[in-house]
Coordinates of C-alpha atoms in Angstrom, one line a residue:
X1 CA 86.5 98.4 84.0
X2 CA 83.0 98.4 82.7
X3 CA 81.7 97.2 86.1
X4 CA 83.5 100.0 87.9
X5 CA 82.3 102.7 85.5
X6 CA 78.7 101.5 85.9
X7 CA 79.0 101.6 89.7
X8 CA 80.5 105.1 89.6
X9 CA 77.6 106.2 87.4
X10 CA 74.9 104.5 89.4
X11 CA 76.2 105.7 92.8
X12 CA 77.1 109.2 91.5
X13 CA 80.7 108.9 92.8
X14 CA 82.7 112.1 92.6
X15 CA 86.2 111.0 93.7
X16 CA 88.3 107.9 94.0
X17 CA 90.9 107.5 96.8
X18 CA 93.8 105.3 95.6
X19 CA 95.3 103.6 98.6
X20 CA 98.7 101.8 98.9
X21 CA 100.9 100.6 101.7
X22 CA 104.4 101.7 102.5
X23 CA 107.0 99.3 103.8
X24 CA 105.9 99.6 107.4
X25 CA 102.2 99.2 106.7
X26 CA 101.0 102.8 106.8
X27 CA 98.2 103.5 104.3
X28 CA 99.0 106.3 101.8
X29 CA 96.4 107.8 99.5
X30 CA 96.1 109.8 96.3
X31 CA 92.7 111.2 95.2
X32 CA 91.5 111.6 91.6
X33 CA 88.2 112.8 90.2
X34 CA 86.2 109.9 88.6
X35 CA 86.7 111.3 85.1
X36 CA 90.3 110.1 85.3
X37 CA 89.5 106.5 86.2
X38 CA 89.6 104.9 82.8
X39 CA 93.1 106.3 82.1
X40 CA 94.4 105.4 85.5
X41 CA 93.1 101.8 85.3
X42 CA 94.8 101.4 81.9
X43 CA 98.0 103.3 82.5
X44 CA 98.4 103.8 86.2
X45 CA 99.1 107.2 87.8
X46 CA 102.5 108.8 88.6
X47 CA 103.5 109.7 92.2
X48 CA 106.7 110.8 93.9
X49 CA 108.2 107.7 95.4
X50 CA 111.0 109.6 97.0
X51 CA 108.4 111.0 99.5
X52 CA 107.7 107.5 100.8
X53 CA 110.3 106.1 103.2
X54 CA 112.0 103.0 101.6
X55 CA 110.6 103.6 98.1
X56 CA 112.5 105.6 95.4
X57 CA 115.4 108.0 95.8
X58 CA 115.3 111.6 94.6
X59 CA 117.1 110.7 91.4
X60 CA 114.6 107.9 90.6
X61 CA 111.4 109.2 92.2
X62 CA 108.9 108.5 89.4
X63 CA 106.7 105.6 90.4
X64 CA 103.3 104.5 89.4
X65 CA 100.1 103.2 91.1
X66 CA 98.0 100.7 89.3
X67 CA 94.6 100.1 91.0
X68 CA 93.3 96.6 91.6
X69 CA 89.7 96.6 90.2
X70 CA 88.7 93.9 92.7
X71 CA 89.2 96.3 95.6
X72 CA 86.7 98.9 94.4
X73 CA 84.4 99.9 97.3
X74 CA 82.3 102.9 98.3
X75 CA 83.5 104.7 101.3
X76 CA 80.9 105.9 103.9
X77 CA 80.7 109.6 103.8
X78 CA 78.8 112.7 102.7
X79 CA 75.9 112.1 100.4
X80 CA 76.7 115.1 98.2
X81 CA 80.3 114.1 97.7
X82 CA 80.6 110.3 97.3
X83 CA 84.0 108.7 97.3
X84 CA 85.1 105.2 96.4
X85 CA 88.3 103.4 97.3
X86 CA 90.7 101.3 95.2
X87 CA 93.8 99.6 96.6
X88 CA 96.8 99.8 94.4
X89 CA 100.0 98.0 93.5
X90 CA 103.2 100.0 93.1
X91 CA 105.2 99.9 89.9
X92 CA 108.7 101.2 89.0
X93 CA 109.3 103.7 86.2
X94 CA 109.7 100.8 83.8
X95 CA 106.2 99.6 84.7
X96 CA 107.6 96.5 86.5
X97 CA 106.2 95.7 90.0
X98 CA 108.3 97.7 92.5
X99 CA 110.5 95.3 94.5
X100 CA 109.7 97.3 97.7
X101 CA 105.9 97.1 97.4
X102 CA 104.6 94.9 100.2
X103 CA 101.4 94.0 98.4
X104 CA 103.2 92.9 95.3
X105 CA 105.5 90.7 97.5
X106 CA 102.5 88.9 99.1
X107 CA 101.0 88.4 95.7
X108 CA 104.2 87.0 94.3
X109 CA 104.6 84.7 97.4
X110 CA 101.1 83.4 97.0
X111 CA 101.5 82.9 93.2
X112 CA 104.6 80.8 93.7
X113 CA 102.6 78.3 95.7
X114 CA 99.4 77.7 93.8
X115 CA 98.9 74.2 95.2
X116 CA 97.6 75.8 98.4
X117 CA 95.1 78.6 99.1
X118 CA 96.3 80.4 102.2
X119 CA 93.3 81.4 104.3
X120 CA 93.5 83.8 107.2
X121 CA 91.1 85.2 109.8
X122 CA 92.0 88.1 112.2
X123 CA 91.2 89.1 115.7
X124 CA 92.0 92.8 115.7
X125 CA 92.5 94.3 119.1
X126 CA 92.8 98.1 119.9
X127 CA 92.4 100.6 122.7
X128 CA 90.1 103.6 122.8
X129 CA 91.3 106.7 124.7
X130 CA 89.9 110.1 125.6
X131 CA 92.4 112.7 124.5
X132 CA 92.5 115.5 127.2
X133 CA 95.1 118.1 126.4
X134 CA 98.5 116.2 126.6
X135 CA 97.1 113.1 128.4
X136 CA 95.3 110.0 127.3
X137 CA 92.8 108.1 129.5
X138 CA 91.0 104.9 128.7
X139 CA 87.5 105.3 127.4
X140 CA 86.1 103.0 130.2
X141 CA 87.1 100.9 133.1
X142 CA 85.3 97.6 132.4
X143 CA 86.8 94.3 131.2
X144 CA 86.3 91.2 129.1
X145 CA 82.8 90.8 127.6
X146 CA 81.3 93.3 130.0
X147 CA 78.0 94.9 128.9
X148 CA 77.3 97.5 131.6
X149 CA 79.7 100.3 131.4
X150 CA 81.0 99.3 128.0
X151 CA 80.9 102.7 126.3
X152 CA 82.5 101.2 123.2
X153 CA 79.5 99.0 122.3
X154 CA 77.9 101.5 120.0
X155 CA 81.2 102.4 118.4
X156 CA 81.9 98.8 117.6
X157 CA 78.5 98.4 116.0
X158 CA 79.2 101.5 113.9
X159 CA 82.6 100.1 112.8
X160 CA 81.0 96.8 111.9
X161 CA 78.3 98.5 109.9
X162 CA 80.8 100.6 107.9
X163 CA 83.0 97.6 107.3
X164 CA 80.0 95.7 106.0
X165 CA 79.2 98.7 103.7
X166 CA 82.7 98.2 102.3
X167 CA 82.1 94.5 101.7
X168 CA 84.2 93.4 104.7
X169 CA 82.6 90.7 106.8
X170 CA 83.0 90.7 110.6
X171 CA 82.3 87.7 112.8
X172 CA 82.1 89.3 116.3
X173 CA 83.1 92.3 118.4
X174 CA 83.5 92.6 122.1
X175 CA 85.2 94.4 124.9
X176 CA 88.6 93.0 125.7
X177 CA 90.4 92.6 129.1
X178 CA 92.0 96.0 129.4
X179 CA 90.2 99.3 130.2
X180 CA 89.1 100.8 126.9
X181 CA 90.3 97.8 125.0
X182 CA 88.2 96.5 122.1
X183 CA 88.3 93.6 119.7
X184 CA 86.7 93.1 116.2
X185 CA 87.1 89.8 114.4
X186 CA 87.4 89.8 110.6
X187 CA 86.0 86.7 108.9
X188 CA 88.6 84.4 107.3
X189 CA 89.3 84.8 103.6
X190 CA 92.2 84.4 101.2
X191 CA 95.4 86.1 102.6
X192 CA 95.6 89.0 100.1
X193 CA 92.0 89.9 100.7
X194 CA 92.4 89.8 104.5
X195 CA 95.5 92.0 104.2
X196 CA 93.5 94.5 102.2
X197 CA 90.7 94.2 104.8
X198 CA 93.0 94.8 107.7
X199 CA 94.5 98.0 106.4
X200 CA 91.0 99.2 105.6
X201 CA 89.6 98.2 109.0
X202 CA 92.4 100.2 110.8
X203 CA 91.6 103.3 108.8
X204 CA 87.8 102.9 109.5
X205 CA 88.3 102.3 113.2
X206 CA 90.5 105.4 113.6
X207 CA 88.0 107.5 111.6
X208 CA 85.0 106.3 113.6
X209 CA 86.8 106.9 116.9
X210 CA 87.6 110.5 115.8
X211 CA 83.9 111.1 115.1
X212 CA 83.1 110.0 118.7
X213 CA 85.7 112.3 120.1
X214 CA 88.1 109.4 120.8
X215 CA 91.5 108.2 119.8
X216 CA 92.0 104.6 118.6
X217 CA 95.4 103.0 118.8
X218 CA 96.8 99.7 117.7
X219 CA 99.9 100.2 119.7
X220 CA 100.6 96.8 121.3
X221 CA 101.2 98.0 124.9
X222 CA 100.0 101.5 125.6
X223 CA 99.3 101.0 129.4
X224 CA 101.6 99.8 132.2
X225 CA 100.5 96.7 134.0
X226 CA 97.5 96.1 131.7
X227 CA 97.1 93.6 128.9
X228 CA 98.4 94.5 125.5
X229 CA 96.7 94.4 122.1
X230 CA 97.5 91.5 119.7
X231 CA 96.5 90.5 116.2
X232 CA 95.7 86.9 116.6
X233 CA 95.9 85.2 113.2
X234 CA 93.9 82.1 112.4
X235 CA 95.4 80.1 109.5
X236 CA 94.5 77.2 107.3
X237 CA 95.3 75.8 103.8
X238 CA 92.6 75.0 101.3
X239 CA 92.9 72.9 98.1
X240 CA 90.0 72.6 95.6
X241 CA 87.6 74.1 98.1
X242 CA 88.5 71.8 101.0
X243 CA 90.3 72.6 104.2
X244 CA 93.4 70.3 104.1
X245 CA 94.3 71.1 107.7
X246 CA 91.3 68.9 108.9
X247 CA 91.6 65.3 110.0
X248 CA 88.6 64.3 112.3
X249 CA 90.5 61.1 113.3
X250 CA 93.3 63.1 114.9
X251 CA 93.3 64.0 118.6
X252 CA 93.6 67.7 117.7
X253 CA 91.7 67.4 114.5
X254 CA 94.8 68.3 112.4
X255 CA 96.2 66.6 109.3
X256 CA 99.8 65.8 108.7
X257 CA 100.1 68.9 106.5
X258 CA 98.7 71.0 109.3
X259 CA 101.3 69.6 111.8
X260 CA 104.1 70.3 109.3
X261 CA 102.9 73.8 108.6
X262 CA 102.7 74.4 112.4
X263 CA 106.2 73.0 112.9
X264 CA 107.5 75.3 110.2
X265 CA 106.2 78.4 111.9
X266 CA 107.5 77.3 115.3
X267 CA 110.9 76.6 113.6
X268 CA 111.1 80.1 112.0
X269 CA 109.3 82.2 114.5
X270 CA 112.4 84.0 115.9
X271 CA 113.6 85.1 112.5
X272 CA 110.1 86.4 111.4
X273 CA 109.3 88.1 114.7
X274 CA 110.8 91.4 113.5
X275 CA 108.0 91.4 110.8
X276 CA 105.0 90.2 112.8
X277 CA 106.0 92.0 116.1
X278 CA 107.7 94.9 114.4
X279 CA 108.1 97.8 116.9
X280 CA 110.0 98.5 120.1
X281 CA 106.7 98.5 122.0
X282 CA 105.7 95.0 120.6
X283 CA 108.1 93.4 123.1
X284 CA 106.6 95.1 126.1
X285 CA 103.5 93.1 125.3
X286 CA 105.3 89.8 124.9
X287 CA 105.9 89.3 128.6
X288 CA 104.6 86.7 131.1
X289 CA 101.2 87.0 132.8
X290 CA 99.1 88.9 130.2
X291 CA 98.0 86.0 127.9
X292 CA 100.6 87.1 125.3
X293 CA 103.0 84.3 124.4
X294 CA 106.6 84.2 125.6
X295 CA 107.5 80.5 125.1
X296 CA 107.7 78.8 121.7
X297 CA 105.2 76.0 122.1
X298 CA 101.8 75.0 120.9
X299 CA 98.6 73.6 122.5
X300 CA 94.8 73.6 122.3
X301 CA 93.3 75.0 125.5
X302 CA 96.5 76.9 126.4
X303 CA 96.3 80.6 125.8
X304 CA 99.9 81.1 127.0
X305 CA 101.1 79.1 123.9
X306 CA 102.5 80.7 120.8
X307 CA 100.3 78.7 118.5
X308 CA 96.9 77.5 119.6
X309 CA 94.6 74.9 118.0
X310 CA 91.0 76.2 118.5
X311 CA 88.4 73.5 119.2
X312 CA 85.8 73.1 116.5
X313 CA 82.5 71.3 116.0
X314 CA 82.8 67.9 114.4
X315 CA 80.3 69.2 111.8
X316 CA 82.5 72.2 111.0
X317 CA 85.7 70.7 109.7
X318 CA 86.0 73.6 107.3
X319 CA 86.9 75.8 110.4
X320 CA 90.0 73.7 111.4
X321 CA 92.8 76.1 111.8
X322 CA 95.9 77.1 113.9
X323 CA 96.1 80.5 115.7
X324 CA 99.3 82.4 115.8
X325 CA 99.2 84.7 118.9
X326 CA 102.4 86.7 119.0
X327 CA 101.7 89.1 116.1
X328 CA 100.2 92.6 116.7
X329 CA 98.5 95.1 114.5
X330 CA 101.5 97.4 114.2
X331 CA 102.7 94.9 111.5
X332 CA 102.4 95.3 107.8
X333 CA 99.9 92.5 107.1
X334 CA 101.2 92.0 103.5
X335 CA 104.7 91.2 104.8
X336 CA 103.5 89.3 107.8
X337 CA 101.4 86.9 105.7
X338 CA 104.2 86.5 103.2
X339 CA 106.7 85.3 105.8
X340 CA 104.2 83.3 107.8
X341 CA 103.1 81.4 104.7
X342 CA 106.7 80.7 103.6
X343 CA 107.6 79.5 107.1
X344 CA 104.7 77.1 107.1
X345 CA 105.5 75.9 103.6
X346 CA 109.1 75.2 104.7
X347 CA 107.7 72.9 107.4
X348 CA 105.7 71.0 104.7
X349 CA 108.6 70.9 102.3
X350 CA 110.9 69.5 105.0
X351 CA 108.2 67.3 106.6
X352 CA 108.9 68.7 110.0
X353 CA 107.2 67.4 113.1
X354 CA 106.3 69.8 115.9
X355 CA 107.4 69.1 119.5
X356 CA 104.8 67.6 121.9
X357 CA 101.9 70.0 122.8
X358 CA 102.0 71.9 126.1
X359 CA 98.6 72.1 127.9
X360 CA 99.5 74.0 131.0
X361 CA 100.2 77.6 131.8
X362 CA 103.8 78.0 131.0
X363 CA 103.9 81.4 132.8
X364 CA 104.1 79.4 136.0
X365 CA 107.5 78.1 134.8
X366 CA 109.1 81.5 135.4
X367 CA 111.7 81.2 138.1
X368 CA 111.6 77.4 138.2
X369 CA 113.8 74.6 136.9
X370 CA 111.4 74.1 134.0
X371 CA 112.0 77.5 132.5
X372 CA 114.8 76.2 130.3
X373 CA 112.7 73.4 128.7
X374 CA 111.3 75.7 126.1
X375 CA 112.8 78.3 123.8
X376 CA 111.5 81.9 124.0
X377 CA 110.6 84.6 121.6
X378 CA 113.0 87.5 121.2
X379 CA 112.8 89.8 124.2
X380 CA 113.4 93.1 122.2
X381 CA 113.2 94.5 118.7
X382 CA 117.1 94.4 118.6
X383 CA 117.1 90.7 119.4
X384 CA 114.4 90.1 116.8
X385 CA 116.4 92.0 114.2
X386 CA 119.5 89.9 115.0
X387 CA 117.6 86.8 114.0
X388 CA 116.0 88.5 111.0
X389 CA 119.3 89.7 109.6
X390 CA 120.5 86.0 109.4
X391 CA 117.2 84.7 108.0
X392 CA 117.5 83.1 104.5
X393 CA 113.8 82.6 104.5
X394 CA 113.0 86.3 105.2
X395 CA 115.5 87.4 102.5
X396 CA 114.1 85.0 99.9
X397 CA 110.5 86.0 100.7
X398 CA 111.0 89.8 100.8
X399 CA 113.7 90.1 98.2
X400 CA 117.1 91.7 98.7
X401 CA 115.9 95.3 98.4
X402 CA 113.0 95.2 100.9
X403 CA 114.9 92.9 103.2
X404 CA 117.8 95.5 103.5
X405 CA 115.5 98.5 103.6
X406 CA 113.3 97.0 106.3
X407 CA 116.4 96.2 108.4
X408 CA 117.8 99.7 108.0
X409 CA 114.6 101.4 109.0
X410 CA 114.0 99.2 112.0
X411 CA 117.6 99.3 113.3
X412 CA 117.4 103.1 113.1
X413 CA 114.1 102.9 115.1
X414 CA 115.9 100.8 117.7
X415 CA 118.9 103.2 117.9
X416 CA 116.5 106.2 118.3
X417 CA 114.8 104.4 121.2
X418 CA 118.1 103.6 122.9
X419 CA 118.9 107.3 123.0
X420 CA 115.7 108.3 124.9
X421 CA 115.8 109.1 128.5
X422 CA 112.4 108.0 130.0
X423 CA 110.5 109.4 133.0
X424 CA 111.1 106.0 134.7
X425 CA 114.9 106.5 134.5
X426 CA 114.7 110.0 135.8
X427 CA 112.5 109.0 138.7
X428 CA 114.7 105.9 139.5
X429 CA 118.2 107.3 139.2
X430 CA 118.2 111.1 139.2
X431 CA 118.4 111.5 143.0
X432 CA 120.0 108.2 143.7
X433 CA 123.1 108.8 141.7

C-alpha cells in the first residue's frame, strides 16, 4: 500500500479506475478518487453485482471489488487529470472469493498446481475499420508484412508505446494477411499476468483506434472470404526458473513433459473449444484454407495444425514452447488459460502420448479419402457447447456455478443466432421459393 500511495503522490494521480472482468471477458470499471484508495485496498468497495450478467441476483446483489496492488499502473491521458488503473478480484457479500469471478478461478487453478509455473505469450490479431455511417470498410488494402500502404503502422507504434507506459512488454507488431488486419505480440509471462495484459491491451487498442477515427475489432471473422483473427497462444512450463519443456536432444526440442502436456490439450480440445473459441462467429474463422486450424493434429512447420512447435535457436532453450492456434481474442483469457492449463496437466498426470506429427497441409485432405484420418474441431458454437456440457474437466476447473452460468449464456446466444434471418438467406431463397 505504501508503494501505491507514494506513486499516487509523486505522479499527482487524481483518480483510480478499478477494472474487473465479467464471465464473458468484458472489462468493467468503477472509478474512485485517490483519497479513497487506502480504505478500498483494506476493505474493498461495494458494487451492484446484479447489474453484471452471470454475477449476483437482485436479492443478493451486494458484491465487493478488492484491487490487486501488483496491477497498479498509470493510464496514458490528460496531464491535468491523471488516472491510474488497478485490476480487481470479485468477492461475495461474505468476503469470500466469488465463485463466478474468472480471475479468481485462474488464480485458484494456478495455486493448485504450484509444481509448475504456467507461462504464456500471445499473438493478438485484430482488424481496423473506417466507420462510415452504417458501413465498415477496412482501413487499408495491403497484406502480410507490407510497408507501403500500411496505414496502421503509426497506430501500432502508438499502441506499443502506451502498453510500455503501462509496463506491458510487446515483442513485435506487423500487418497481417487481411485488409486492415493487424497483429501485436505480447511478451510471454506468467499466465495471470498475461491475462491481465490481454484485457488491458484490448482496451488500449480500441481507445487508440478511436483517437485515429477508426474502429478496432477482435471479432474472429468480420470479412467474407478473408482471413480471420486469432489469438495464438504460446505455452511452456517452468520450474525453478528453467523451461522444463526443453530437450535439445529431441527432434522437436521437446521434453517428455512437453509431449504429455501437448497430448492433454489435443485430447481435451473439443470440450474446451466453447471457452477458447466462444462465439458464433469463432466457427466462421475455423474453416479450411485460411491458416486457421480445422483438424486436431500437431506439427512444426505446419500452420494448418492445431498445435505448432515453433523452431528455436539451440542457444535459446528458454524459448521452447507449443503454440495453440484455434483460440481467438473474443475469449475470456482468465477462463481460457485455466482450462488450457488443466487440459495440459491431465496429459502429464495420465502420461499421455500425442499422435505422430503431421507436416503437410491438411487442408488438401478435404474431399479426399484421407479426410477421415484426423478428428476435427467442433464446426459450430452449438457443437462446442455439446462437448462442453459433458466435460468433467471444464466443470472441475470452472466450478459448478460458473460452468452452468456460462453454458446458459452461450446457449442463449446460439438460440438468438438461430432465430436471425440473414441477408444471404433473403437473397438466396426469397424469389426462389
